Short mmCIF file of C-alpha atoms in Angstrom, two decimals:
data_model
loop_
_atom_site.label_atom_id
_atom_site.label_comp_id
_atom_site.label_asym_id
_atom_site.label_seq_id
_atom_site.Cartn_x
_atom_site.Cartn_y
_atom_site.Cartn_z
CA MET A 547 106.52 96.15 89.02
CA GLU A 548 105.04 98.94 86.92
CA VAL A 549 106.78 101.96 85.40
CA LEU A 550 104.94 105.13 84.38
CA TRP A 551 105.50 105.99 80.71
CA LEU A 552 105.00 109.64 79.74
CA ALA A 553 104.95 110.68 76.09
CA GLN A 554 106.06 114.12 74.91
CA GLU A 555 102.55 115.58 74.75
CA GLU A 556 101.92 114.51 78.34
CA VAL A 557 105.22 116.08 79.44
CA LYS A 558 104.29 119.29 77.63
CA SER A 559 100.87 119.39 79.23
CA VAL A 560 102.27 119.65 82.77
CA MET A 561 105.40 121.79 82.18
CA ASP A 562 105.58 125.57 82.38
CA MET A 563 108.61 127.81 82.38
CA SER A 564 107.95 129.60 85.68
CA SER A 565 107.63 126.37 87.68
CA ASP A 566 110.61 124.80 85.97
CA MET A 567 112.77 127.82 86.72
CA GLN A 568 111.94 127.36 90.40
CA VAL A 569 113.01 123.71 90.55
CA VAL A 570 116.07 124.29 88.36
CA GLU A 571 117.21 127.19 90.53
CA GLN A 572 116.81 124.97 93.59
CA ALA A 573 118.90 122.29 91.85
CA PHE A 574 121.67 124.83 91.17
CA ARG A 575 121.43 125.94 94.79
CA GLN A 576 122.02 122.37 95.98
CA HIS A 577 124.89 122.07 93.51
CA GLY A 578 126.45 125.20 94.98
CA LEU A 579 126.18 123.72 98.47
CA GLY A 580 127.75 120.42 97.38
CA ARG A 581 124.63 118.38 98.06
CA VAL A 582 124.36 116.59 94.73
CA GLN A 583 126.05 113.63 93.09
CA MET A 584 126.62 114.26 89.40
CA PRO A 585 129.49 112.73 87.43
CA PRO A 586 130.30 114.54 84.18
CA LYS A 587 128.21 113.48 81.20
CA SER A 588 129.79 110.69 79.18
CA TYR A 589 129.90 110.73 75.38
CA LEU A 590 129.81 108.34 72.45
CA TYR A 591 130.85 110.02 69.19
CA TYR A 592 129.36 108.92 65.86
CA THR A 593 131.73 110.80 63.59
CA ALA A 594 130.42 109.12 60.43
CA TYR A 595 127.00 110.62 61.16
CA ASN A 596 128.05 113.96 62.70
CA GLY A 597 126.36 113.04 65.97
CA ASP A 598 126.89 111.96 69.54
CA LEU A 599 125.11 110.27 72.44
CA ARG A 600 125.37 111.35 76.07
CA THR A 601 124.38 109.77 79.38
CA MET A 602 123.71 112.06 82.33
CA PRO A 603 123.00 110.66 85.83
CA ALA A 604 122.37 112.72 88.97
CA TYR A 605 121.20 112.41 92.55
CA LEU A 606 119.82 115.41 94.43
CA GLU A 607 120.41 114.30 97.98
CA GLU A 608 118.26 116.84 99.83
CA GLU A 609 115.23 116.23 97.62
CA ASN A 610 116.04 112.49 97.48
CA ILE A 611 115.40 112.25 93.75
CA THR A 612 117.59 110.54 91.17
CA GLY A 613 117.62 109.50 87.54
CA VAL A 614 119.50 109.50 84.26
CA LYS A 615 119.02 111.14 80.88
CA ILE A 616 120.07 109.63 77.57
CA VAL A 617 120.34 112.30 74.89
CA ASN A 618 121.72 112.71 71.38
CA VAL A 619 122.85 115.70 69.34
CA HIS A 620 122.73 115.23 65.56
CA PRO A 621 122.80 118.63 63.78
CA GLY A 622 121.83 117.03 60.46
CA ASN A 623 118.59 115.59 61.77
CA PRO A 624 116.23 118.42 60.74
CA ALA A 625 116.92 117.55 57.09
CA ARG A 626 115.59 114.07 57.91
CA GLY A 627 112.52 115.40 59.65
CA LEU A 628 113.92 114.60 63.09
CA PRO A 629 114.85 116.89 66.00
CA THR A 630 118.52 117.77 66.43
CA VAL A 631 118.22 116.75 70.08
CA MET A 632 116.19 113.79 71.34
CA ALA A 633 116.17 112.57 74.91
CA LEU A 634 114.77 109.96 77.25
CA ILE A 635 114.75 110.33 81.04
CA VAL A 636 114.45 107.53 83.58
CA LEU A 637 113.55 108.41 87.17
CA ILE A 638 114.78 105.92 89.77
CA SER A 639 113.82 105.16 93.37
CA PRO A 640 116.91 105.96 95.50
CA GLU A 641 115.64 103.51 98.11
CA THR A 642 115.42 100.41 95.92
CA GLY A 643 117.02 101.37 92.59
CA THR A 644 113.86 100.50 90.68
CA PRO A 645 112.73 102.69 87.78
CA ILE A 646 109.56 104.61 88.58
CA ALA A 647 109.06 106.61 85.39
CA VAL A 648 110.32 106.84 81.82
CA MET A 649 109.52 109.99 79.90
CA ASP A 650 110.35 111.91 76.77
CA GLY A 651 113.12 114.36 77.58
CA THR A 652 113.33 116.26 74.30
CA TYR A 653 110.92 119.05 75.15
CA LEU A 654 112.05 118.94 78.79
CA THR A 655 115.67 119.51 77.70
CA ASP A 656 114.68 122.64 75.79
CA VAL A 657 112.74 124.02 78.77
CA ARG A 658 115.29 123.23 81.47
CA THR A 659 118.13 124.76 79.42
CA GLY A 660 116.07 127.88 78.84
CA ALA A 661 115.33 127.96 82.57
CA ALA A 662 119.05 127.87 83.38
CA GLY A 663 119.68 130.79 81.03
CA GLY A 664 116.96 132.84 82.69
CA ILE A 665 118.31 132.06 86.14
CA ALA A 666 121.87 132.93 85.12
CA ALA A 667 120.76 136.28 83.72
CA LYS A 668 118.78 136.94 86.91
CA TYR A 669 122.02 136.79 88.91
CA LEU A 670 124.51 138.09 86.34
CA ALA A 671 122.87 140.57 83.95
CA ARG A 672 122.31 144.24 84.71
CA LYS A 673 118.93 144.75 86.34
CA ASP A 674 118.03 147.43 83.80
CA SER A 675 118.66 145.17 80.78
CA LYS A 676 116.17 146.04 78.05
CA ILE A 677 117.57 144.71 74.76
CA ILE A 678 118.08 140.99 74.12
CA GLY A 679 120.14 139.67 71.22
CA ILE A 680 119.82 136.08 70.04
CA VAL A 681 122.03 134.18 67.60
CA GLY A 682 120.22 131.11 66.29
CA ALA A 683 116.49 130.57 65.90
CA GLY A 684 115.89 126.97 66.96
CA ASN A 685 114.00 125.52 69.90
CA GLN A 686 116.69 126.53 72.36
CA ALA A 687 116.53 130.16 71.25
CA LYS A 688 112.79 130.11 71.94
CA THR A 689 113.01 128.77 75.49
CA GLN A 690 115.94 131.06 76.31
CA LEU A 691 113.85 134.05 75.33
CA GLU A 692 110.79 132.74 77.17
CA ALA A 693 112.82 132.39 80.38
CA LEU A 694 114.42 135.83 80.02
CA CYS A 695 110.95 137.34 79.70
CA LYS A 696 110.09 135.86 83.10
CA VAL A 697 112.92 137.88 84.68
CA PHE A 698 113.15 141.05 82.57
CA GLU A 699 110.81 143.32 80.63
CA PRO A 700 112.60 143.65 77.30
CA GLU A 701 111.87 146.55 75.00
CA LEU A 702 113.49 144.97 71.92
CA VAL A 703 114.72 141.55 70.82
CA ARG A 704 117.24 141.28 67.98
CA ILE A 705 117.46 137.92 66.20
CA THR A 706 119.64 136.46 63.47
CA SER A 707 120.18 132.94 62.20
CA ARG A 708 121.52 131.01 59.21
CA THR A 709 118.50 131.98 57.12
CA LYS A 710 116.14 134.93 57.21
CA GLU A 711 113.25 132.47 56.90
CA SER A 712 114.10 130.72 60.17
CA SER A 713 114.34 134.07 61.96
CA GLU A 714 110.98 135.14 60.57
CA GLN A 715 109.43 131.89 61.75
CA PHE A 716 110.93 132.51 65.18
CA ILE A 717 109.39 135.99 65.23
CA ARG A 718 105.96 134.60 64.36
CA GLU A 719 106.11 131.86 66.98
CA MET A 720 107.40 134.10 69.77
CA ALA A 721 105.13 137.08 69.10
CA GLY A 722 102.64 136.00 71.74
CA ILE A 723 105.30 135.28 74.35
CA THR A 724 107.50 138.35 74.03
CA PRO A 725 105.76 141.66 74.92
CA CYS A 726 107.92 143.75 72.62
CA GLU A 727 109.21 144.03 69.07
CA ILE A 728 111.35 141.16 67.76
CA ARG A 729 113.51 142.45 64.94
CA TYR A 730 115.42 140.42 62.37
CA GLU A 731 119.00 141.55 61.85
CA ASP A 732 121.13 140.53 58.89
CA SER A 733 124.35 140.15 60.87
CA ILE A 734 125.58 138.83 64.20
CA GLU A 735 127.37 142.14 64.80
CA LYS A 736 124.04 144.00 64.82
CA VAL A 737 122.52 141.47 67.22
CA CYS A 738 125.43 142.03 69.62
CA ASP A 739 124.18 145.59 70.20
CA CYS A 740 122.23 144.45 73.25
CA ASP A 741 122.25 144.09 77.03
CA ILE A 742 121.84 140.30 77.12
CA LEU A 743 123.23 138.16 74.30
CA VAL A 744 122.21 134.52 73.82
CA THR A 745 124.17 132.23 71.49
CA THR A 746 122.54 128.91 70.59
CA THR A 747 124.48 127.52 67.63
CA PRO A 748 126.47 124.28 67.16
CA THR A 749 129.43 126.06 65.57
CA ARG A 750 133.03 124.94 66.05
CA LYS A 751 134.57 128.31 65.29
CA PRO A 752 133.93 131.64 67.02
CA ILE A 753 131.13 133.70 65.50
CA VAL A 754 130.92 136.50 68.10
CA LYS A 755 133.89 138.89 67.93
CA ALA A 756 135.19 140.56 71.07
CA GLN A 757 135.01 144.07 69.61
CA TRP A 758 131.26 143.70 69.02
CA ILE A 759 130.47 143.34 72.73
CA LYS A 760 130.00 146.52 74.73
CA GLU A 761 130.74 146.94 78.42
CA GLY A 762 128.01 145.73 80.75
CA THR A 763 126.73 142.98 78.47
CA HIS A 764 125.73 139.60 79.85
CA ILE A 765 126.12 136.56 77.58
CA ASN A 766 124.40 133.20 77.85
CA ALA A 767 126.70 130.91 75.85
CA ILE A 768 124.47 127.90 75.22
CA GLY A 769 125.67 126.22 72.03
CA ALA A 770 129.02 124.80 73.11
CA ASP A 771 128.17 121.52 74.81
CA ALA A 772 130.79 119.12 73.42
CA VAL A 773 134.53 118.99 72.83
CA GLY A 774 135.62 121.32 70.04
CA LYS A 775 132.56 123.56 70.06
CA GLU A 776 132.90 127.31 70.64
CA GLU A 777 130.85 130.38 69.74
CA LEU A 778 132.77 133.26 71.34
CA ASP A 779 136.03 134.93 70.38
CA PRO A 780 138.63 133.83 72.99
CA GLU A 781 139.59 137.50 73.40
CA LEU A 782 136.08 138.06 74.72
CA LEU A 783 136.55 135.43 77.42
CA ILE A 784 139.81 137.08 78.47
CA ARG A 785 138.06 140.39 79.21
CA SER A 786 134.98 138.87 80.85
CA LYS A 787 133.88 137.31 84.14
CA ILE A 788 133.19 133.65 83.35
CA ILE A 789 130.63 131.63 85.29
CA VAL A 790 130.11 127.97 84.37
CA ASP A 791 127.30 125.61 85.31
CA ASP A 792 129.69 122.86 86.43
CA MET A 793 133.46 123.19 86.48
CA ILE A 794 134.45 119.64 85.49
CA GLN A 795 131.92 119.43 82.70
CA ALA A 796 132.69 122.90 81.35
CA LEU A 797 136.42 122.22 81.19
CA HIS A 798 135.67 119.26 78.97
CA SER A 799 132.83 120.46 76.78
CA GLY A 800 131.74 124.03 77.53
CA GLU A 801 132.44 127.31 75.80
CA VAL A 802 135.75 127.40 77.66
CA ASN A 803 136.98 124.01 76.39
CA VAL A 804 138.72 125.21 73.23
CA PRO A 805 140.27 128.39 74.71
CA LEU A 806 141.58 126.25 77.58
CA SER A 807 143.08 123.66 75.23
CA LYS A 808 144.82 126.43 73.27
CA HIS A 809 145.98 128.18 76.48
CA TYR A 810 144.15 131.44 75.80
CA ILE A 811 142.77 131.13 79.32
CA SER A 812 143.44 128.90 82.31
CA GLU A 813 141.15 127.25 84.83
CA ASN A 814 142.02 130.10 87.19
CA ASP A 815 140.27 132.52 84.83
CA ILE A 816 136.92 130.87 85.55
CA HIS A 817 135.30 132.90 88.30
CA ALA A 818 132.66 130.55 89.69
CA GLN A 819 129.97 127.97 89.19
CA LEU A 820 126.45 129.36 88.95
CA GLY A 821 125.35 127.54 92.09
CA GLU A 822 128.13 129.22 94.06
CA VAL A 823 126.82 132.62 92.96
CA ILE A 824 123.23 131.70 93.80
CA VAL A 825 124.09 130.65 97.38
CA GLY A 826 126.42 133.64 97.90
CA LEU A 827 129.72 131.78 98.10
CA LYS A 828 131.09 133.90 95.26
CA PRO A 829 129.93 137.27 93.90
CA GLY A 830 128.13 137.62 90.59
CA ARG A 831 128.16 140.93 88.76
CA THR A 832 130.02 143.57 90.76
CA SER A 833 129.82 146.54 88.39
CA GLU A 834 127.64 147.91 85.64
CA GLU A 835 130.60 147.85 83.24
CA GLU A 836 131.87 144.29 83.47
CA ILE A 837 131.01 141.68 80.86
CA THR A 838 129.65 138.45 82.31
CA ILE A 839 129.44 135.09 80.53
CA PHE A 840 127.39 132.09 81.61
CA ASP A 841 128.85 128.95 80.06
CA SER A 842 126.02 126.40 79.96
CA THR A 843 126.78 122.75 79.21
CA GLY A 844 123.49 121.41 80.57
CA LEU A 845 123.46 119.50 83.84
CA ALA A 846 121.82 116.23 84.83
CA ILE A 847 120.52 117.89 88.01
CA GLN A 848 118.40 120.14 85.79
CA ASP A 849 116.94 117.08 84.07
CA VAL A 850 116.22 115.14 87.25
CA ALA A 851 114.65 118.13 89.01
CA SER A 852 112.49 118.93 85.98
CA ALA A 853 111.52 115.30 85.40
CA HIS A 854 110.47 114.88 89.02
CA LEU A 855 108.24 117.94 88.71
CA VAL A 856 106.68 116.41 85.58
CA TYR A 857 106.26 113.05 87.31
CA GLU A 858 104.48 114.49 90.34
CA ARG A 859 102.10 116.54 88.22
CA ALA A 860 101.41 113.64 85.86
CA VAL A 861 100.56 111.33 88.78
CA ASN A 862 98.23 113.95 90.25
CA LYS A 863 96.43 114.27 86.90
CA GLY A 864 96.35 110.55 86.16
CA LEU A 865 98.46 110.93 83.03
CA GLY A 866 100.69 108.37 81.39
CA MET A 867 100.63 104.65 80.76
CA LYS A 868 101.73 102.11 83.32
CA VAL A 869 104.03 99.51 81.80
CA LYS A 870 104.76 96.20 83.51
CA MET A 871 108.47 95.37 83.65
CA PHE A 872 108.50 92.09 85.58
#
């Protein structure tokens, strides 16, 4: 039996944001209809190294595709010359259980998370949104902005991060992707003067204050993806419409996990899952004044759908190395 091995450069060569947004939206649609199997991601915590490891299996029944992602998050890795997030994805045959492909999932994770943010904003942000604010300047900030530019035509992007240098690098790298000015701001408060706010940091204490957010803003809360992480002032959640990617996973590790544990909000304060909004089971934005929040924890269905797209394109182009297992 042979397994197709795809390195990161091969994955990159067949991925594009527009196509990935299509398959990720379809995955959320199936999630909203209850046609997927996806247990919550499981964690191993390496507290001595400020890192963790996650396993994420999923089966999209209608598409008949399945697999599992193994992914780490080690915020200290850049100082060692390594990515903060590294991932490996294994695609499996539902019919026999045999592995059919193993591929780098690091770049794929960045793209599929950006895709989810773009899709969420498509359904939840005001249609006339023109100003995007971004907190954080890493890979995730880049793919979030790329996806938003597929849905909206921004007139200005505000960016801030831990250092001015990282923001300036972000501006240089994104200049050819974003058809408008990208402006460095020296505070998060200034960045919050926007129509769509994206937060992409690993912080464990709120950095976005409720009073900074004006009516009608949509927020993609991306950074909180493990127990104890939070980026938004709990008061902001109280006055907003909250949409999560997956209820069980969000309760455990999403932006809502800390406010829930401290009883600032309850599970009843969570309006919907994104898939439910996409298929029309629950409404998205219902006024120009309400604040909407998309709480993204990152779902295995996004990984499997994206990996299957990569696999099909790689096979068609004759990419990858076939590895004999037994």
